[in-house]
Short mmCIF file of C-alpha atoms in Angstrom, two decimals:
data_model
loop_
_atom_site.label_atom_id
_atom_site.label_comp_id
_atom_site.label_asym_id
_atom_site.label_seq_id
_atom_site.Cartn_x
_atom_site.Cartn_y
_atom_site.Cartn_z
CA UNK B 1 15.24 19.61 20.37
CA UNK B 2 14.92 22.35 17.72
CA UNK B 3 11.75 24.28 18.55
CA UNK B 4 10.85 24.28 14.85
CA UNK B 5 10.73 20.51 14.53
CA UNK B 6 7.51 18.51 14.74
CA UNK B 7 7.53 16.13 17.70
CA UNK B 8 6.36 12.59 16.95
CA UNK B 9 6.19 10.60 20.18
CA UNK B 10 5.53 6.90 20.31
CA UNK B 11 1.88 6.15 21.13
CA UNK B 12 2.03 3.44 23.75
CA UNK B 13 -0.63 1.75 25.89
CA UNK B 14 -0.24 4.43 28.58
CA UNK B 15 -0.31 7.36 26.18
CA UNK B 16 2.32 9.35 24.23
CA UNK B 17 5.90 8.42 25.11
CA UNK B 18 8.99 10.46 24.29
CA UNK B 19 11.88 8.04 24.05
CA UNK B 20 15.44 8.81 24.99
CA UNK B 21 16.53 7.66 21.54
CA UNK B 22 15.19 9.86 18.76
CA UNK B 23 15.89 10.32 15.07
CA UNK B 24 15.45 13.31 12.79
CA UNK B 25 13.06 12.97 9.87
CA UNK B 26 14.20 15.05 6.90
CA UNK B 27 12.50 16.21 3.72
CA UNK B 28 13.60 15.37 0.18
CA UNK B 29 16.19 18.15 0.28
CA UNK B 30 17.67 16.93 3.57
CA UNK B 31 16.15 19.66 5.74
CA UNK B 32 15.08 18.52 9.25
CA UNK B 33 11.30 18.37 9.67
CA UNK B 34 10.49 16.22 12.70
CA UNK B 35 11.95 14.28 15.58
CA UNK B 36 10.67 10.70 15.93
CA UNK B 37 10.95 8.73 19.17
CA UNK B 38 12.39 5.22 18.80
CA UNK B 39 11.26 2.88 21.54
CA UNK B 40 13.45 0.05 22.89
CA UNK B 41 12.61 -3.64 22.74
CA UNK B 42 11.41 -3.71 26.36
CA UNK B 43 8.85 -0.99 25.61
CA UNK B 44 7.64 -3.02 22.61
CA UNK B 45 7.28 -6.16 24.73
CA UNK B 46 5.23 -4.35 27.36
CA UNK B 47 3.07 -2.60 24.79
CA UNK B 48 2.26 -5.84 22.99
CA UNK B 49 1.44 -7.49 26.32
CA UNK B 50 -0.98 -4.66 27.08
CA UNK B 51 -2.73 -5.17 23.74
CA UNK B 52 -3.09 -8.86 24.47
CA UNK B 53 -4.65 -8.23 27.88
CA UNK B 54 -7.09 -5.59 26.61
CA UNK B 55 -10.74 -6.33 25.84
CA UNK B 56 -12.02 -5.64 22.35
CA UNK B 57 -14.60 -2.89 21.98
CA UNK B 58 -18.13 -4.07 21.06
CA UNK B 59 -18.83 -3.98 17.33
CA UNK B 60 -21.20 -1.00 17.48
CA UNK B 61 -18.64 1.05 19.40
CA UNK B 62 -15.92 0.14 16.92
CA UNK B 63 -18.08 1.24 14.00
CA UNK B 64 -18.93 4.58 15.60
CA UNK B 65 -15.33 5.23 16.66
CA UNK B 66 -13.97 4.50 13.19
CA UNK B 67 -16.37 6.99 11.61
CA UNK B 68 -15.47 9.64 14.19
CA UNK B 69 -11.77 9.00 13.60
CA UNK B 70 -12.10 9.78 9.91
CA UNK B 71 -13.69 13.13 10.68
CA UNK B 72 -11.03 13.98 13.27
CA UNK B 73 -8.27 12.94 10.85
CA UNK B 74 -9.66 15.29 8.19
CA UNK B 75 -11.08 18.21 10.15
CA UNK B 76 -9.18 18.77 13.37
CA UNK B 77 -5.69 19.85 14.38
CA UNK B 78 -3.83 16.62 15.18
CA UNK B 79 -0.22 16.45 16.39
CA UNK B 80 -0.17 20.23 16.08
CA UNK B 81 -0.93 20.17 12.34
CA UNK B 82 -4.01 21.11 10.37
CA UNK B 83 -5.04 18.63 7.68
CA UNK B 84 -3.52 20.84 4.98
CA UNK B 85 -0.25 21.23 6.89
CA UNK B 86 -0.09 17.49 7.41
CA UNK B 87 -0.62 16.78 3.70
CA UNK B 88 2.05 19.26 2.68
CA UNK B 89 4.46 17.73 5.18
CA UNK B 90 3.85 14.23 3.84
CA UNK B 91 4.45 15.38 0.27
CA UNK B 92 7.62 17.22 1.19
CA UNK B 93 9.07 14.39 3.27
CA UNK B 94 8.03 11.34 1.21
CA UNK B 95 8.44 12.98 -2.20
CA UNK B 96 5.00 11.74 -3.21
CA UNK B 97 3.23 14.43 -5.27
CA UNK B 98 0.68 16.55 -3.44
CA UNK B 99 -2.19 15.39 -5.61
CA UNK B 100 -1.36 11.78 -4.81
CA UNK B 101 -1.22 12.57 -1.09
CA UNK B 102 -4.64 14.23 -1.29
CA UNK B 103 -6.14 11.20 -3.04
CA UNK B 104 -4.52 8.76 -0.61
CA UNK B 105 -5.67 10.61 2.49
CA UNK B 106 -9.19 10.81 1.05
CA UNK B 107 -9.06 7.02 0.67
CA UNK B 108 -8.00 6.68 4.32
CA UNK B 109 -10.94 8.80 5.44
CA UNK B 110 -13.33 6.76 3.31
CA UNK B 111 -11.81 3.55 4.70
CA UNK B 112 -12.63 4.56 8.28
CA UNK B 113 -16.24 5.15 7.25
CA UNK B 114 -16.72 1.90 5.33
CA UNK B 115 -14.28 -0.42 7.15
CA UNK B 116 -17.01 -2.22 9.14
CA UNK B 117 -18.72 -3.10 5.84
CA UNK B 118 -15.61 -3.58 3.70
CA UNK B 119 -13.96 -5.87 6.25
CA UNK B 120 -16.97 -8.18 6.27
CA UNK B 121 -17.11 -8.59 2.50
CA UNK B 122 -14.83 -11.60 3.06
CA UNK B 123 -17.34 -13.35 5.32
CA UNK B 124 -18.65 -16.56 3.75
CA UNK B 125 -22.30 -16.35 2.70
CA UNK B 126 -23.09 -19.31 4.93
CA UNK B 127 -21.77 -17.63 8.08
CA UNK B 128 -23.12 -15.04 10.52
CA UNK B 129 -20.97 -12.57 12.43
CA UNK B 130 -22.45 -13.03 15.92
CA UNK B 131 -23.34 -16.16 17.89
CA UNK B 132 -26.50 -14.38 19.03
CA UNK B 133 -27.91 -14.50 15.49
CA UNK B 134 -31.10 -16.53 15.16
CA UNK B 135 -29.41 -18.86 12.65
CA UNK B 136 -27.25 -20.40 15.39
CA UNK B 137 -30.35 -21.92 17.03
CA UNK B 138 -30.52 -24.25 14.03
CA UNK B 139 -26.74 -24.51 13.71
CA UNK B 140 -24.67 -22.06 11.70
CA UNK B 141 -21.13 -21.04 10.90
CA UNK B 142 -19.98 -17.98 12.85
CA UNK B 143 -17.21 -15.79 11.43
CA UNK B 144 -14.71 -15.00 14.16
CA UNK B 145 -11.15 -13.83 14.69
CA UNK B 146 -8.22 -16.24 14.51
CA UNK B 147 -6.39 -14.15 17.12
CA UNK B 148 -6.47 -10.91 19.06
CA UNK B 149 -3.38 -8.85 18.17
CA UNK B 150 -2.39 -7.70 14.67
CA UNK B 151 0.96 -6.08 13.87
CA UNK B 152 1.79 -3.89 10.87
CA UNK B 153 5.22 -2.98 9.54
CA UNK B 154 4.04 -0.02 7.49
CA UNK B 155 5.30 1.14 4.11
CA UNK B 156 6.68 4.65 3.70
CA UNK B 157 6.48 5.12 -0.06
CA UNK B 158 2.78 6.06 -0.08
CA UNK B 159 0.11 6.94 2.53
CA UNK B 160 -2.46 4.67 0.89
CA UNK B 161 -1.65 1.34 2.61
CA UNK B 162 -2.82 2.80 5.93
CA UNK B 163 -6.37 2.49 4.61
CA UNK B 164 -6.07 -1.31 4.83
CA UNK B 165 -5.16 -2.09 8.44
CA UNK B 166 -8.14 -0.16 9.85
CA UNK B 167 -10.17 -3.17 8.67
CA UNK B 168 -8.42 -5.22 11.36
CA UNK B 169 -9.79 -2.81 13.99
CA UNK B 170 -13.24 -3.23 12.46
CA UNK B 171 -12.88 -7.00 12.86
CA UNK B 172 -12.04 -6.61 16.54
CA UNK B 173 -8.27 -6.95 16.52
CA UNK B 174 -6.05 -4.77 18.65
CA UNK B 175 -3.41 -3.27 16.35
CA UNK B 176 0.26 -2.31 16.68
CA UNK B 177 1.82 -0.27 13.88
CA UNK B 178 5.52 0.18 13.34
CA UNK B 179 5.71 3.28 11.12
CA UNK B 180 8.20 3.77 8.35
CA UNK B 181 10.91 6.19 9.32
CA UNK B 182 10.56 7.69 5.87
CA UNK B 183 6.96 8.82 6.45
CA UNK B 184 5.66 8.39 10.02
CA UNK B 185 3.19 11.29 9.85
CA UNK B 186 0.22 9.40 8.39
CA UNK B 187 0.09 6.54 10.92
CA UNK B 188 0.79 8.96 13.79
CA UNK B 189 -2.10 11.21 12.76
CA UNK B 190 -4.44 8.28 12.10
CA UNK B 191 -3.75 6.54 15.42
CA UNK B 192 -4.06 9.84 17.29
CA UNK B 193 -7.44 10.33 15.61
CA UNK B 194 -8.54 6.77 16.43
CA UNK B 195 -7.70 7.29 20.09
CA UNK B 196 -9.50 10.62 20.19
CA UNK B 197 -12.51 8.92 18.60
CA UNK B 198 -12.89 6.25 21.28
CA UNK B 199 -10.31 3.51 20.74
CA UNK B 200 -8.38 3.12 23.97
CA UNK B 201 -4.61 3.41 24.18
CA UNK B 202 -4.58 -0.36 24.70
CA UNK B 203 -6.47 -0.95 21.42
CA UNK B 204 -4.09 0.63 18.89
CA UNK B 205 -0.45 1.67 19.38
CA UNK B 206 2.31 3.27 17.32
CA UNK B 207 5.72 1.74 17.97
CA UNK B 208 8.56 3.44 16.09
CA UNK B 209 11.64 1.26 16.59
CA UNK B 210 15.07 0.55 15.28
CA UNK B 211 15.65 -2.72 13.45
CA UNK B 212 16.63 -4.65 16.59
CA UNK B 213 13.18 -4.22 18.13
CA UNK B 214 11.14 -4.44 14.92
CA UNK B 215 10.87 -8.22 14.86
CA UNK B 216 9.61 -8.20 18.45
CA UNK B 217 6.43 -6.50 17.24
CA UNK B 218 5.71 -9.31 14.77
CA UNK B 219 6.82 -12.05 17.15
CA UNK B 220 4.47 -10.82 19.88
CA UNK B 221 1.42 -10.54 17.61
CA UNK B 222 -0.94 -13.30 16.52
CA UNK B 223 -0.82 -12.13 12.90
CA UNK B 224 1.11 -9.49 11.01
CA UNK B 225 1.36 -7.50 7.79
CA UNK B 226 4.67 -6.37 6.27
CA UNK B 227 5.62 -4.42 3.17
CA UNK B 228 8.84 -4.90 1.23
CA UNK B 229 10.61 -6.43 -1.72
CA UNK B 230 11.10 -9.97 -2.91
CA UNK B 231 13.23 -10.84 0.11
CA UNK B 232 10.34 -9.94 2.44
CA UNK B 233 7.94 -12.10 0.42
CA UNK B 234 10.33 -15.06 0.60
CA UNK B 235 10.95 -14.58 4.33
CA UNK B 236 7.31 -14.53 5.39
CA UNK B 237 5.51 -16.62 2.76
CA UNK B 238 3.31 -19.22 4.43
CA UNK B 239 3.71 -17.79 7.94
CA UNK B 240 1.43 -15.86 10.32
CA UNK B 241 2.77 -12.72 8.63
CA UNK B 242 1.18 -11.56 5.37
CA UNK B 243 3.81 -10.08 3.03
CA UNK B 244 2.92 -7.31 0.61
CA UNK B 245 5.62 -7.23 -2.03
CA UNK B 246 6.13 -5.87 -5.54
CA UNK B 247 3.02 -5.70 -7.71
CA UNK B 248 4.55 -6.19 -11.16
CA UNK B 249 1.21 -5.14 -12.64
CA UNK B 250 0.88 -5.65 -16.38
CA UNK B 251 -1.20 -4.82 -19.43
CA UNK B 252 -1.91 -7.05 -22.42
CA UNK B 253 -2.79 -5.72 -25.88
CA UNK B 254 -3.59 -8.70 -28.16
CA UNK B 255 -4.17 -8.64 -31.91
CA UNK B 256 -7.48 -7.13 -32.91
CA UNK B 257 -7.15 -4.36 -30.31
CA UNK B 258 -6.00 -0.96 -31.51
CA UNK B 259 -3.78 0.35 -28.74
CA UNK B 260 -4.45 3.90 -29.91
CA UNK B 261 -7.97 3.58 -28.55
CA UNK B 262 -6.55 2.76 -25.10
CA UNK B 263 -3.40 4.90 -24.96
CA UNK B 264 -4.83 7.19 -22.28
CA UNK B 265 -5.53 4.21 -20.02
CA UNK B 266 -2.12 2.64 -20.68
CA UNK B 267 -0.18 5.84 -19.95
CA UNK B 268 -2.30 6.65 -16.91
CA UNK B 269 -1.73 3.16 -15.51
CA UNK B 270 2.02 3.75 -15.74
CA UNK B 271 2.21 7.31 -14.39
CA UNK B 272 -0.75 7.59 -12.01
CA UNK B 273 0.33 8.33 -8.41
CA UNK B 274 3.81 9.15 -9.66
CA UNK B 275 4.38 5.52 -10.58
CA UNK B 276 5.21 4.67 -6.95
CA UNK B 277 2.39 2.19 -6.29
CA UNK B 278 2.32 -1.59 -6.67
CA UNK B 279 -0.75 -1.20 -8.87
CA UNK B 280 1.07 0.91 -11.47
CA UNK B 281 1.73 -0.91 -14.73
CA UNK B 282 5.39 -1.83 -15.15
CA UNK B 283 5.12 -4.12 -18.19
CA UNK B 284 3.00 -3.77 -21.34
CA UNK B 285 2.83 -6.77 -23.68
CA UNK B 286 1.56 -6.21 -27.19
CA UNK B 287 0.89 -8.68 -29.99
CA UNK B 288 2.91 -7.49 -32.97
CA UNK B 289 5.63 -4.87 -33.17
CA UNK B 290 5.96 -3.14 -29.75
CA UNK B 291 7.96 -0.18 -31.07
CA UNK B 292 5.06 2.11 -32.11
CA UNK B 293 3.30 1.67 -28.77
CA UNK B 294 6.54 2.16 -26.83
CA UNK B 295 7.27 5.36 -28.74
CA UNK B 296 3.73 6.69 -28.18
CA UNK B 297 3.98 6.00 -24.43
CA UNK B 298 7.36 7.74 -24.33
CA UNK B 299 6.04 10.84 -26.07
CA UNK B 300 3.20 11.16 -23.55
CA UNK B 301 5.40 10.59 -20.50
CA UNK B 302 8.12 12.96 -21.72
CA UNK B 303 5.65 15.85 -21.53
CA UNK B 304 5.15 15.52 -17.74
CA UNK B 305 6.77 18.50 -15.95
CA UNK B 306 9.38 18.23 -13.19
CA UNK B 307 8.08 19.97 -10.07
CA UNK B 308 8.64 19.87 -6.29
CA UNK B 309 6.33 17.34 -4.60
CA UNK B 310 4.33 19.99 -2.73
CA UNK B 311 3.37 21.71 -6.00
CA UNK B 312 -0.31 21.15 -6.76
CA UNK B 313 0.59 20.31 -10.37
CA UNK B 314 3.29 17.78 -9.50
CA UNK B 315 2.90 14.32 -11.02
CA UNK B 316 6.30 12.70 -10.52
CA UNK B 317 7.92 11.51 -7.30
CA UNK B 318 10.93 13.26 -5.80
CA UNK B 319 13.81 11.82 -3.81
CA UNK B 320 17.03 13.11 -2.29
CA UNK B 321 19.42 13.55 -5.23
CA UNK B 322 21.90 10.96 -3.94
CA UNK B 323 19.24 8.25 -3.71
CA UNK B 324 17.84 9.21 -7.11
CA UNK B 325 21.27 8.81 -8.69
CA UNK B 326 21.58 5.31 -7.23
CA UNK B 327 18.23 4.34 -8.74
CA UNK B 328 19.34 5.79 -12.06
CA UNK B 329 22.58 3.79 -12.02
CA UNK B 330 20.65 0.60 -11.21
CA UNK B 331 18.21 1.18 -14.09
CA UNK B 332 20.89 1.97 -16.65
CA UNK B 333 22.86 -1.15 -15.71
CA UNK B 334 19.85 -3.44 -15.89
CA UNK B 335 18.48 -1.88 -19.10
CA UNK B 336 21.67 -2.57 -21.05
CA UNK B 337 20.82 -4.26 -24.34
CA UNK B 338 17.26 -2.93 -24.50
CA UNK B 339 15.93 -0.21 -26.76
CA UNK B 340 15.38 2.99 -24.77
CA UNK B 341 12.55 5.17 -26.04
CA UNK B 342 12.80 7.42 -22.96
CA UNK B 343 15.26 7.65 -20.08
CA UNK B 344 18.15 5.94 -21.83
CA UNK B 345 20.49 8.76 -20.83
CA UNK B 346 19.18 8.96 -17.27
CA UNK B 347 16.03 9.66 -15.30
CA UNK B 348 17.22 12.22 -12.73
CA UNK B 349 16.41 15.92 -12.93
CA UNK B 350 17.78 17.81 -9.94
CA UNK B 351 15.69 20.67 -8.54
CA UNK B 352 18.64 22.63 -7.14
CA UNK B 353 17.88 22.14 -3.45
CA UNK B 354 19.38 18.69 -2.95
CA UNK B 355 16.30 16.86 -4.26
CA UNK B 356 15.63 15.36 -7.67
CA UNK B 357 12.64 14.35 -9.76
CA UNK B 358 12.52 10.76 -11.01
CA UNK B 359 11.68 11.17 -14.69
CA UNK B 360 9.88 8.39 -16.63
CA UNK B 361 11.64 5.62 -18.53
CA UNK B 362 10.34 3.49 -21.40
CA UNK B 363 12.36 0.52 -22.66
CA UNK B 364 11.51 -1.95 -25.42
CA UNK B 365 12.32 -5.63 -24.91
CA UNK B 366 12.85 -8.22 -27.61
CA UNK B 367 10.95 -11.02 -25.89
CA UNK B 368 8.14 -11.24 -23.31
CA UNK B 369 10.11 -13.30 -20.81
CA UNK B 370 13.12 -10.96 -20.67
CA UNK B 371 14.53 -10.57 -17.17
CA UNK B 372 13.90 -6.82 -17.19
CA UNK B 373 10.13 -7.37 -17.37
CA UNK B 374 10.23 -8.31 -13.70
CA UNK B 375 11.88 -5.07 -12.56
CA UNK B 376 9.63 -2.69 -10.64
CA UNK B 377 10.95 0.74 -9.66
CA UNK B 378 9.31 3.61 -7.69
CA UNK B 379 8.67 5.93 -10.63
CA UNK B 380 7.04 5.56 -14.09
CA UNK B 381 9.31 2.88 -15.53
CA UNK B 382 7.76 0.54 -18.07
CA UNK B 383 9.00 -2.34 -20.19
CA UNK B 384 7.19 -2.85 -23.52
CA UNK B 385 7.54 -6.31 -25.00
CA UNK B 386 6.14 -8.42 -27.85
CA UNK B 387 3.67 -11.19 -27.05
CA UNK B 388 1.84 -13.83 -29.06
CA UNK B 389 -0.65 -16.58 -28.14
CA UNK B 390 2.20 -19.05 -28.63
CA UNK B 391 3.92 -17.47 -25.60
CA UNK B 392 0.94 -18.46 -23.45
CA UNK B 393 0.23 -16.85 -20.11
CA UNK B 394 3.71 -17.44 -18.71
CA UNK B 395 4.84 -13.82 -19.25
CA UNK B 396 1.61 -12.62 -17.56
CA UNK B 397 2.11 -14.51 -14.33
CA UNK B 398 3.07 -12.92 -11.00
CA UNK B 399 0.89 -9.84 -11.50
CA UNK B 400 -0.95 -8.02 -8.74
CA UNK B 401 -3.14 -6.55 -11.49
CA UNK B 402 -3.43 -7.57 -15.13
CA UNK B 403 -5.44 -5.36 -17.47
CA UNK B 404 -6.19 -7.33 -20.63
CA UNK B 405 -7.84 -5.66 -23.62
CA UNK B 406 -9.52 -8.85 -24.76
CA UNK B 407 -12.86 -10.62 -25.03
CA UNK B 408 -11.29 -14.00 -25.83
CA UNK B 409 -13.21 -16.21 -23.39
CA UNK B 410 -10.71 -19.07 -23.49
CA UNK B 411 -7.87 -16.68 -22.63
CA UNK B 412 -9.95 -15.03 -19.91
CA UNK B 413 -10.72 -18.40 -18.35
CA UNK B 414 -7.02 -19.23 -18.32
CA UNK B 415 -6.03 -15.87 -16.82
CA UNK B 416 -8.69 -16.07 -14.12
CA UNK B 417 -7.57 -19.58 -13.17
CA UNK B 418 -3.91 -18.56 -12.88
CA UNK B 419 -3.09 -18.38 -9.13
CA UNK B 420 -0.32 -15.78 -9.48
CA UNK B 421 -2.59 -13.18 -11.10
CA UNK B 422 -4.33 -11.50 -8.18
CA UNK B 423 -6.71 -9.14 -9.99
CA UNK B 424 -7.95 -9.30 -13.58
CA UNK B 425 -9.35 -6.22 -15.34
CA UNK B 426 -10.90 -6.80 -18.76
CA UNK B 427 -11.15 -3.90 -21.17
CA UNK B 428 -10.46 -0.22 -20.67
CA UNK B 429 -9.77 -0.24 -16.91
CA UNK B 430 -6.51 1.17 -15.50
CA UNK B 431 -4.41 -1.08 -13.33
CA UNK B 432 -4.77 1.31 -10.38
CA UNK B 433 -8.58 0.95 -10.19
CA UNK B 434 -9.65 0.03 -6.68
CA UNK B 435 -12.54 0.79 -4.36
CA UNK B 436 -13.51 -0.18 -0.79
CA UNK B 437 -15.14 -3.57 -0.55
CA UNK B 438 -13.16 -5.24 -3.34
CA UNK B 439 -9.91 -7.03 -2.53
CA UNK B 440 -6.56 -5.38 -3.19
CA UNK B 441 -4.61 -8.62 -2.87
CA UNK B 442 -7.29 -10.94 -1.52
CA UNK B 443 -9.41 -9.75 1.40
CA UNK B 444 -7.59 -9.10 4.66
CA UNK B 445 -10.41 -11.00 6.33
CA UNK B 446 -9.38 -14.17 4.49
CA UNK B 447 -6.13 -14.02 6.47
CA UNK B 448 -7.40 -12.85 9.85
CA UNK B 449 -10.75 -14.61 10.27
CA UNK B 450 -12.19 -18.13 10.29
CA UNK B 451 -15.52 -19.89 10.67
CA UNK B 452 -16.72 -21.93 13.66
CA UNK B 453 -19.89 -23.95 13.81
CA UNK B 454 -22.25 -22.89 16.62
CA UNK B 455 -25.55 -24.47 17.59
CA UNK B 456 -27.46 -23.41 20.67
CA UNK B 457 -30.75 -23.88 22.42
#
C-alpha cells in the first residue's frame, strides 16, 4: 500500500479488519486518497451473527456513550485524522462543498447528543418506554423494538444522512453500516468514535463490501435502511427495508403572493448544500406567467462562483469531469423542448485538474405536469412551471417537502391530507429546513418500534 494513503479497515465484531480485497478511494480529480477494505460475504454473515447474539446496552449507558461519541468525533484524532483534516478529505473526495460538509458534520454531532430524545419523539403519548414504569401496574402500552439488528446501506452524496441511523442505537438496536465507496470517511469516523465512547464492537459494525455481499447485510438484519433512486424505492417498498429515494421537493407560489418578496428563500432552497440534497427544491410552480420568476432565479444562480470543493467559499458540487459530462448530456437530452433560462448550453465548468463544477440550470416548462418536473439531479437544477387552482394538487404530489406560500385553508387542508407529500412548510420557510426531533420522512421510530400492552402486579 502507498504510505501516503489513508487506511480504512472494516470495523468488525472483533475489531478492525484489513481485508485481502481492497479498493482505492480517489478524489474528484482522480488522485488516490485512501484504501478501503472490502469484506467477503462470509465475513458479513459472521459479523451479523455476532450482532444478533450481542446484548443491548442499558438505556442510560447508550445515552452517555452517544454523547461521548459526538465529542470524540469532533475533538479527537480518529483514523489518523484531525476533525479539520477529515472534513477537508470528505469535501475533496465527495465533491460536496466545504461549507456543506461543516454543516453536515455539525448536524451529526448534534444528533449524537439529542438522539435519545429525538428517537423517542415517535413514541405514542399513551405508551411508556420501560415496563418498570408505574403506569404498567394499572396496564399500559410499552414502546419496544420490533427487532434487534438494523442494517444501513449508506448514501455517499452527502454526510448528513449519517445523523439519522444513530437514532437506531438510541432505541437499542445493534447496527451494521455498509458505507458508500464514494465517501466512506464519515461512517468510519463515526463508528470509530462510537466504539471509543463505549459501544462494543458487537454493537455497531462497518462492513464495506462489493455488490455480491451487500444484500447479505440486509438479509441478515431484522430491519434496514437504503438510499437510492426510483428503482430502490420500487424494490423495497412495503418490505422490512425502508427506502430513501429522490425527494422531488417543490415550491408553490399562488396568485396573491409576490414572488419577489420570497426570492431569497426560493433561490436558497434550490442552491443550498450545493443542490445535492433530497430536500433541495427541484420544481417551482407559480400561478401566472412563470417566465419572470424563472429569469430572476437564473440571474441569482448564475452569479455563484465555480470553486474547488475544499474552498471555504465553494457553493457548488464538484465531480470528476467525465461523470459531470454524462450528467450534462442527460440533462440536455431531457430538457429538449423547454425554455432554458440558465444551463441550456451546458452545466459543466472544468477546473483544470480532471474535476468539474456542476453549474446551475433553470428551465421553464409549459405545463405543471410535464415529465421534466419529476427529474431530480445532484446540483441546482430547477424546473419552473405554471400552475392554477384548476390543476389541483396533482402536480404537487410525490414531494418530500412542499413549501407553499399560501394561507388558503382549504388548499392547506388538501395538501396536508395528501399522503405523498411528506412535509408541508407554509410561508417563507426553505425546503431544506430541518431540526432534530421533527421527522425528515416520518420518524425512524415509526418503522423500528411498536407498542405492547403490559400489566403487572
